[in-house]
Structures are given as C-alpha cells and as structure tokens.
Tab-separated table of C-alpha atoms and ligand atoms in Angstrom:
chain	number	residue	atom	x	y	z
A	23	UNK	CA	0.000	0.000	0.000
A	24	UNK	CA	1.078	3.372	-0.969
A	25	UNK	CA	1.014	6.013	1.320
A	26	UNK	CA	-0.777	9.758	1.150
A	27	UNK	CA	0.666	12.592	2.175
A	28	UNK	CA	-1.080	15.801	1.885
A	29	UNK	CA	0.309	18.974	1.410
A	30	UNK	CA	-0.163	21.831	3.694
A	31	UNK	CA	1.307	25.051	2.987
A	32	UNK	CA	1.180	27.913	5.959
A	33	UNK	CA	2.918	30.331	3.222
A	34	UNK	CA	1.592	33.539	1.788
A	35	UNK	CA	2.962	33.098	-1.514
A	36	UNK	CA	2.944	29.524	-2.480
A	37	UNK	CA	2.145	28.820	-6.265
A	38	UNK	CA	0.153	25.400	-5.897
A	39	UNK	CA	-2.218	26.932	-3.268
A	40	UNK	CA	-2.282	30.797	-3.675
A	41	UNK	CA	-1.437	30.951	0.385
A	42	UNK	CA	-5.044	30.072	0.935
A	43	UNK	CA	-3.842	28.458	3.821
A	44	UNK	CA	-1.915	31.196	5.077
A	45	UNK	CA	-3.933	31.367	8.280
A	46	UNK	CA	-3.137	28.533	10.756
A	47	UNK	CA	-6.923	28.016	11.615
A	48	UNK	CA	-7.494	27.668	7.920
A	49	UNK	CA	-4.249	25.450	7.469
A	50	UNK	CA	-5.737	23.259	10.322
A	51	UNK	CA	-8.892	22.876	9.242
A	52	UNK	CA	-7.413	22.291	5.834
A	53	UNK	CA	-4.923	19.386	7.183
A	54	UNK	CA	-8.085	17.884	8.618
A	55	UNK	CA	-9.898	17.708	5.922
A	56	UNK	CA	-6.435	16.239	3.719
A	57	UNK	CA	-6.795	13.557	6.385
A	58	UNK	CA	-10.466	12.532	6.659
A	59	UNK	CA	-10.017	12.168	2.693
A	60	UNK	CA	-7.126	9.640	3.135
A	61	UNK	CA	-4.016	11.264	3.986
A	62	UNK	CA	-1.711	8.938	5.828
A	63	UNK	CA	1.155	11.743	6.991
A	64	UNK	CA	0.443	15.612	6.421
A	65	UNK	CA	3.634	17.179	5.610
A	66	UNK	CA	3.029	20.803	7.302
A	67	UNK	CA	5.711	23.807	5.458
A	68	UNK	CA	6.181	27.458	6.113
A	69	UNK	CA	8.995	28.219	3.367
A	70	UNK	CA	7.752	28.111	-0.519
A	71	UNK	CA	9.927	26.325	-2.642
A	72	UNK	CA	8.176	28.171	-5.893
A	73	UNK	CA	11.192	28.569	-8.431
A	74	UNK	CA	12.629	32.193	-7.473
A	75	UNK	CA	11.325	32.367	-4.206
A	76	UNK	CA	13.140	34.260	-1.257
A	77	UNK	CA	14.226	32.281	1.547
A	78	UNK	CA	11.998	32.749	4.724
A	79	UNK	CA	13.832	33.531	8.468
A	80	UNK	CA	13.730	30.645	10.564
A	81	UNK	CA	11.891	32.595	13.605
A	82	UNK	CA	8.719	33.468	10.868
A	83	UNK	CA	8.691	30.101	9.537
A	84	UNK	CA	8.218	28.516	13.006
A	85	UNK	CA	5.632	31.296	13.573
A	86	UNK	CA	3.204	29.638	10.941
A	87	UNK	CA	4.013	26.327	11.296
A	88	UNK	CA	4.454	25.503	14.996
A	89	UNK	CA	0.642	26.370	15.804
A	90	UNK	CA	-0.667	24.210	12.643
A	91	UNK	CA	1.938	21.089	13.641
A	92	UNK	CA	0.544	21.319	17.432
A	93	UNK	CA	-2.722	21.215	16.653
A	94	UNK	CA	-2.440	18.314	13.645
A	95	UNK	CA	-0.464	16.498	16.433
A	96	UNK	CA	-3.411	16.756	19.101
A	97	UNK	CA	-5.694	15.512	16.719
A	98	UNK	CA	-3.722	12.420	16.285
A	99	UNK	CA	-2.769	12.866	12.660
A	100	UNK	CA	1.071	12.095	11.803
A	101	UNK	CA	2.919	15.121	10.824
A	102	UNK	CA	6.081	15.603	9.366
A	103	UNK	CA	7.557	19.188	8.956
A	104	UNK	CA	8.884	20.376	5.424
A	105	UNK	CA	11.839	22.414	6.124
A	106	UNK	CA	15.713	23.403	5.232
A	107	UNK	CA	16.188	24.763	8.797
A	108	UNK	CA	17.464	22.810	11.681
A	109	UNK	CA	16.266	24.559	14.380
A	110	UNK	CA	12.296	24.347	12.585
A	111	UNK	CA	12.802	20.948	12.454
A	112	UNK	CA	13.761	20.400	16.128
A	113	UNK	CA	11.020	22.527	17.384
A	114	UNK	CA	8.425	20.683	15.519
A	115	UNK	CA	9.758	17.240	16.152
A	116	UNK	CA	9.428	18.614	19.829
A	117	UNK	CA	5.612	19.735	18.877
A	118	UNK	CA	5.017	15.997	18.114
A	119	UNK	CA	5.799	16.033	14.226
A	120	UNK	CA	7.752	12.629	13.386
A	121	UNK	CA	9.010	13.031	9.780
A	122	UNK	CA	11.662	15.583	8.553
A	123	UNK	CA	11.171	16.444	5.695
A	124	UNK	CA	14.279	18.686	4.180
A	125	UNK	CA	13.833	19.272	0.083
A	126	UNK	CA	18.178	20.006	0.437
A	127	UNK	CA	18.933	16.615	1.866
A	128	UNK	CA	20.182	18.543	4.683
A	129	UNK	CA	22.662	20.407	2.847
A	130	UNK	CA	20.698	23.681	3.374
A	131	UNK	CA	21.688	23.648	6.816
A	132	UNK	CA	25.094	22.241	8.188
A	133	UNK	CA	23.123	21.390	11.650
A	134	UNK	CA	20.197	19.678	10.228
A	135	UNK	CA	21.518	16.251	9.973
A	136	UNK	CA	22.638	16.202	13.704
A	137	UNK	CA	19.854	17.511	14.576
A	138	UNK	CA	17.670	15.110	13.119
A	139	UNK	CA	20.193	12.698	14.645
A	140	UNK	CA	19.755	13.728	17.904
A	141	UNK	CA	15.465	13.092	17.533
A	142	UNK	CA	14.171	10.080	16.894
A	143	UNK	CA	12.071	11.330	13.437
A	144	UNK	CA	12.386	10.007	10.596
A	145	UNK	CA	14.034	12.371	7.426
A	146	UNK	CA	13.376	12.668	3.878
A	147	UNK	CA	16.380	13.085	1.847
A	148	UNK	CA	15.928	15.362	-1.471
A	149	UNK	CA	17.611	15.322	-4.018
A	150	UNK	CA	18.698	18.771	-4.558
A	151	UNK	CA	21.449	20.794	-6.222
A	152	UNK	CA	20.584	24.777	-4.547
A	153	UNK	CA	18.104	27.247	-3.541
A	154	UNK	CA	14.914	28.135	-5.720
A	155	UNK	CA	16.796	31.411	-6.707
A	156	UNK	CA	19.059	29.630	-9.118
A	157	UNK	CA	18.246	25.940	-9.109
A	158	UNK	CA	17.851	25.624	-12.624
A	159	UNK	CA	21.174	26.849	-13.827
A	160	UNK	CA	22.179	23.742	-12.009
A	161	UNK	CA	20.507	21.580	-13.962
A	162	UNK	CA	22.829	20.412	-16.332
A	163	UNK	CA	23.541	16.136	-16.456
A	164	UNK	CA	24.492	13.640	-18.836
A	165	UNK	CA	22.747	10.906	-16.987
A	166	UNK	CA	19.817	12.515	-14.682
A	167	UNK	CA	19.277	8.871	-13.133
A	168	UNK	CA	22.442	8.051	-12.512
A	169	UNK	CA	23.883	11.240	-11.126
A	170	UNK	CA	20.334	11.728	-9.003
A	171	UNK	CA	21.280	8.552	-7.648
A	172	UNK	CA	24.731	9.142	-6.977
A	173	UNK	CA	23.755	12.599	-5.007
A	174	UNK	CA	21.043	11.031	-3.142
A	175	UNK	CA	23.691	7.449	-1.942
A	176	UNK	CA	26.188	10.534	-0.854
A	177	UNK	CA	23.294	12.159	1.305
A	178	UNK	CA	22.476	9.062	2.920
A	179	UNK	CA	25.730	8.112	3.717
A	180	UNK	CA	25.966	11.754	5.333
A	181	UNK	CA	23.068	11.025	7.402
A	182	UNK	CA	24.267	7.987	8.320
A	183	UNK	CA	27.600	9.446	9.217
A	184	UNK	CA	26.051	11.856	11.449
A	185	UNK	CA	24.351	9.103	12.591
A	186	UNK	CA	20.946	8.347	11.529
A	187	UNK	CA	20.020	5.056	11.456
A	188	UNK	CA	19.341	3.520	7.636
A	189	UNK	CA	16.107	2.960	8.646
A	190	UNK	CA	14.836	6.143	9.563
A	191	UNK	CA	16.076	7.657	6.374
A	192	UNK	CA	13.263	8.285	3.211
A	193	UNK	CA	14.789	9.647	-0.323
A	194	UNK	CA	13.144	11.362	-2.387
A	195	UNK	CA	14.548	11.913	-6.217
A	196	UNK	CA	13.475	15.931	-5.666
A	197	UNK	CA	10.922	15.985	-8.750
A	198	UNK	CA	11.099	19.783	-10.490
A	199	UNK	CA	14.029	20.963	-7.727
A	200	UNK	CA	17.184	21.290	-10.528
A	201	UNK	CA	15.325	20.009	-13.252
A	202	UNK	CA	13.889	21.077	-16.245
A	203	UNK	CA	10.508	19.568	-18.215
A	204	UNK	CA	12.127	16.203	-20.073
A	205	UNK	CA	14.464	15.628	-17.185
A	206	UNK	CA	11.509	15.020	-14.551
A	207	UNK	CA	10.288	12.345	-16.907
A	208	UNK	CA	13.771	10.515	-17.354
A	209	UNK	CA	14.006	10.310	-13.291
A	210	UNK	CA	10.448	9.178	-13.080
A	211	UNK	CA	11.167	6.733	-15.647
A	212	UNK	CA	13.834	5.519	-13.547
A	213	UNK	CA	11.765	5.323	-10.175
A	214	UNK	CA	12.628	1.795	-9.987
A	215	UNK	CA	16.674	2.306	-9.539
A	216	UNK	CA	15.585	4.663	-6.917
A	217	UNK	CA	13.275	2.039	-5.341
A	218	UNK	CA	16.409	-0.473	-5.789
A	219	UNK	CA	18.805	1.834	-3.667
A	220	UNK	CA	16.895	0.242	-0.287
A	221	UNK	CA	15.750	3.506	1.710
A	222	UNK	CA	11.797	4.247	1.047
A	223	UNK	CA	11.235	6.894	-1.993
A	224	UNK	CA	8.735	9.424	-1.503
A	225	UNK	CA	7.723	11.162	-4.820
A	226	UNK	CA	5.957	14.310	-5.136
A	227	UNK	CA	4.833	15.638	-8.679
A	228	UNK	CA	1.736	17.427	-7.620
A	229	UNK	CA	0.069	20.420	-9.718
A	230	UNK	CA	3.970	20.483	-11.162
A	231	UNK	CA	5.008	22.951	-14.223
A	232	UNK	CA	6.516	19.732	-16.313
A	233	UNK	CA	2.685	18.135	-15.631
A	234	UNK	CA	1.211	21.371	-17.130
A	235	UNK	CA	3.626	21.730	-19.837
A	236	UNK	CA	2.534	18.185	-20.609
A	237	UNK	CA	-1.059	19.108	-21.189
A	238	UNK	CA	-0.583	22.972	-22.233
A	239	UNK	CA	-1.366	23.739	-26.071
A	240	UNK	CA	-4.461	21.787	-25.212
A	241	UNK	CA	-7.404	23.948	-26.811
A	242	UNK	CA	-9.856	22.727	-23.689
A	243	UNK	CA	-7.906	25.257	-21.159
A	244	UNK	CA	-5.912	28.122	-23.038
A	245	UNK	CA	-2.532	28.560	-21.904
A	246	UNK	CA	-2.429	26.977	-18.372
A	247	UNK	CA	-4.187	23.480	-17.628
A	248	UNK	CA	-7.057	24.565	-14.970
A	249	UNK	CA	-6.101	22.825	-11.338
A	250	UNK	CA	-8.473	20.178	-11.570
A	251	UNK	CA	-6.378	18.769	-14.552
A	252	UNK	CA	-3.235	19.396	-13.329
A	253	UNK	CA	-4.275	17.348	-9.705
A	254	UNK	CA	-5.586	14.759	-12.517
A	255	UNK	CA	-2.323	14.507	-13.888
A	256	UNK	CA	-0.754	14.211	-10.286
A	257	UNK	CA	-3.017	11.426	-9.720
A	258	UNK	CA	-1.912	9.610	-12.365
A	259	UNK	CA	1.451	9.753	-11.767
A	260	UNK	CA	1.094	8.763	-8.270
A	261	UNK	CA	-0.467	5.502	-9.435
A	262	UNK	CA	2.655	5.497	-11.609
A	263	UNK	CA	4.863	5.943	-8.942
A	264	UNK	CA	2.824	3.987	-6.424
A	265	UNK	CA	3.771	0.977	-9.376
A	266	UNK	CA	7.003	1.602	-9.615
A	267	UNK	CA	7.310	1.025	-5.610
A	268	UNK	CA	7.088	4.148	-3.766
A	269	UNK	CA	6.233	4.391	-0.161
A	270	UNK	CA	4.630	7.650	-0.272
A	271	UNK	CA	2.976	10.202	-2.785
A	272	UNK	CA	3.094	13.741	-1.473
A	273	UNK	CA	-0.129	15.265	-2.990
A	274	UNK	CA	-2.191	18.497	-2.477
A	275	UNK	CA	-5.510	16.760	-3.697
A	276	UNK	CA	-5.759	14.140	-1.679
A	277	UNK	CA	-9.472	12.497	-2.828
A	278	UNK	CA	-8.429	12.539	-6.339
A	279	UNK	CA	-5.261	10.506	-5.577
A	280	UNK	CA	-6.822	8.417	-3.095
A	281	UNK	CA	-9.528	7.130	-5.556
A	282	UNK	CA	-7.186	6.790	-8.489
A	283	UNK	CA	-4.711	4.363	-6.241
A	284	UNK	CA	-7.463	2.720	-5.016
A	285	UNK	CA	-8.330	1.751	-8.079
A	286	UNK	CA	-5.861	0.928	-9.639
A	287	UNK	CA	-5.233	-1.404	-6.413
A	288	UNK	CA	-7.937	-3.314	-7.236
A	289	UNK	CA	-5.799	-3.695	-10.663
A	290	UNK	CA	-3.241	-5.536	-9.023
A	291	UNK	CA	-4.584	-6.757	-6.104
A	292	UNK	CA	-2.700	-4.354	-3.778
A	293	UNK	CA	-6.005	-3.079	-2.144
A	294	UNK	CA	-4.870	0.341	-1.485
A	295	UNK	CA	-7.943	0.720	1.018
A	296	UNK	CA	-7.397	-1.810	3.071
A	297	UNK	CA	-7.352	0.798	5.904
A	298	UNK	CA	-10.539	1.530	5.903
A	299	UNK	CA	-11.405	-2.145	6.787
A	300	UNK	CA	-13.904	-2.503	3.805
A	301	UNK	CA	-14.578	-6.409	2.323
A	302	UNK	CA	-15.491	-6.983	-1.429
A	303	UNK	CA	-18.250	-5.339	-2.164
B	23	PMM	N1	7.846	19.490	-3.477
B	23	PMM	C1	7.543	20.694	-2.958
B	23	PMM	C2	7.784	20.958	-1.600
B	23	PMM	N2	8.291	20.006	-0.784
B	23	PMM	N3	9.112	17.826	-0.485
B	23	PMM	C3	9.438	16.624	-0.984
B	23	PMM	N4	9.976	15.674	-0.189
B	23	PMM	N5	9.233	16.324	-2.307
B	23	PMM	C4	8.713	17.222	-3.176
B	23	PMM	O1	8.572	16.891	-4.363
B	23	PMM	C5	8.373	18.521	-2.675
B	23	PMM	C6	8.594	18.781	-1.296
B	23	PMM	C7	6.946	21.719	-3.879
B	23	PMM	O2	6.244	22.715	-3.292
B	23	PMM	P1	4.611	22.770	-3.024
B	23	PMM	O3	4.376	22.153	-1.694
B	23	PMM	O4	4.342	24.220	-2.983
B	23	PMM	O5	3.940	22.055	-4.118
C-alpha cells in the first residue's frame, strides 16, 4: 500500500495553493480535511519552494508552522515538517511532528543532519542541487538517473555518518528541484533504480510545471491546464509511482489521488484501502 501525504502550505505566496492556507486556523482545518479524505502523513511547510522564491527567516517560519503542527499532532494525525532549517525541524519534532522532511537533503543547513540525529524522526532526503533562486542553472547532467542517484547514496551516507540510522532515512529523487521539463520524466522513468537503492522513496509531482507543460497547447484550457487537470495529472502519476514502488505520494488533492490508487489497487490486487477495513463489495 502506498502512502498519502497531503500537502499543507502555511505560506503567503505559495504557487500550488495561492497561500489560501496562510492562516493557521485555515491550514488546520485544511490538514483535517487532507486527512479525513485519506491522507496517511500531512507534511506541514512554512517556506515556498516556488522557483525564485526568497528564503523565509527561521523565527517566521516557526511562527506559521508551529501552531498548525501542534494542533495536527493533538488531533492524532502524523505530521512531518517540510523544512531546510534545523532549528524548525527540532522545534516541531518537539511539537510531536515525526518526519523531517528537508527538500536540500540537509545540505541547506550544516546542523540539520545532527539535529535530526539527535530526535528520533524520521528524514526525507531530497535530491537537490541549490536554492529556488538559481536551481535551474544547475541543472545540467548527462545521466539525470544516474547522477540523481549518486547525489542522493552521498546524502544518505551523510546522514548515516552523522548518525541516523538507515532505517529512519526516506529519499526522495526531488521531482522539479534542478530540473527542467524532459528531465523530470527521465528520473520518473527511472523510479525503480531509486526504489532499488533500499531507503523508502517518496515522490511528489503534484500540480507540477513539467505536468502542465505536458497538457498545455491543449485547446480545452488556453494557456495553463485549470487545477483540476493538473491534480488529474498528479493522480496519475502517483499511481505510476505507487507501481514503480514508492512508499509515499506527497499530494495536495488528496481524494483525487486516493480514488485513483485505489483503483488501480484493485488492478493488481494491492487493495490500497485496506485501511478503511472494507470487504469486497
Ligand atoms: N515538493 C515541494 C515541496 N516540498 N518535499 C518533498 N519531499 N518532495 C517534493 O517533491 C516537494 C517537497 C513543492 O512545493 P509545493 O508544496 O508548494 O507544491
């Protein structure tokens, strides 16, 4: 079974969401409603990562996400915290969130894989080659796979040299961070030597620009694919990538995604809602 985890964004200026969420009542009531419509984990972040966007302090990042982690927490939902910062990610590790989820692979921050270390959360490891500001002058490979891969074995042997235990560690091939349109295909295309490397993959492709360049010049929608058919798109590749043997989609429509691996569970015999208890029906 393939995991959910919703996106919620406490930013004012994120481009998948608008900062509708901006508001930590609104981001909590939003997180509960990601979860009653399936979401395993909600993966709570206070820093867009929107191509060209300025890095957030620390001290206003925790502002907007501590209350919204807290609160997810007391409701019993698993959190984990999507940050670059070390002290954010202590703080809400201490708040009760139990994933870290850090887009650099903790090369953002020099402290953040001792930090982690020093908690007993689990970490996401990105694949990631610099800040929004410039991350796609950086991407530039011969072999996207292969050199994703390569990155991603050198951060895990960092967090395992600052001593994180293998299996806490989740990788994630960074879908859209340092690469361009074709690029994102090749490294999905490749999920399964990602898969093969041993840590759990998380991949997260939702409402991205390669899925609307893939349906722009589309007559039904103008320019820009409307949201519903770019969260159609993300549902499809998270069945994709839910094939391919990830342990986790990171989604912002969570229903959509939820039916469509549900599905395509029944497909293969996976049962993807086996959660919910249900027998044939
Ligand atoms: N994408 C975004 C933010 N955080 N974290 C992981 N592990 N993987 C991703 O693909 C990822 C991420 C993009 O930003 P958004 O939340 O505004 O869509």
């Amino acid at each position: 079974m393939t995991l959910i985890m919703g996106v919620v964004n406490v930013t004012p200026d994120s481009f998948s969401d608008g900062g509708r969420h901006a508001d930590a009542d609104t981001a909590v009531a939003h997180g509960l409603a990601l979860h009653a419509q399936g979401a395993d984990i909600l993966d709570v972040g206070g820093e867009s990562t929107r191509p060209g966007a300025e890095r957030v302090d620390p001290r206003v990042e925790q502002g907007r996400v501590l209350p919204v982690v807290r609160a997810l927490v007391d409701a019993g939902v698993v959190v984990s915290i999507d940050t670059m910062n070390a002290s954010t990610a202590l703080a809400a590790v201490t708040a009760g969130a139990r994933i870290v989820n850090d887009v650099s692979g903790g090369m953002a921050d020099p402290e953040m894989l001792s930090t982690v270390a020093s908690t007993d959360a689990d970490v996401v490891l990105q694949h990631w080659r610099g800040h929004s500001a410039d991350m796609y002058a950086r991407a530039v490979y011969d072999d996207v796979v292969t050199e994703v891969a390569a990155e991603l074995r050198a951060r895990v042997e960092a967090a395992a040299a600052a001593g994180i235990a293998p299996a806490r560690v989740i990788v994630d091939p960074g879908i859209g961070f340092g690469k361009r349109g074709e690029q994102n295909w090749q490294t999905l295309r490749g999920l399964d030597r990602f898969v093969a490397m041993g840590p759990r993959v998380l991949i997260g492709t939702s409402r991205k620009r390669f899925l609307a360049d893939a349906l722009a010049g589309d007559p039904a929608d103008g320019a820009e694919p409307s949201e519903a058919r770019r969260d159609l798109a993300t549902a499809v590749t998270s069945v994709l990538a839910a094939q391919a043997g990830a342990w986790a989609v990171r989604v912002h429509d969570v229903a959509a995604t939820r039916d469509a691996l549900v599905v395509a569970g029944r497909w293969t015999g996976s049962r993807q809602d086996d959660r919910s208890g249900s027998r044939e029906g």
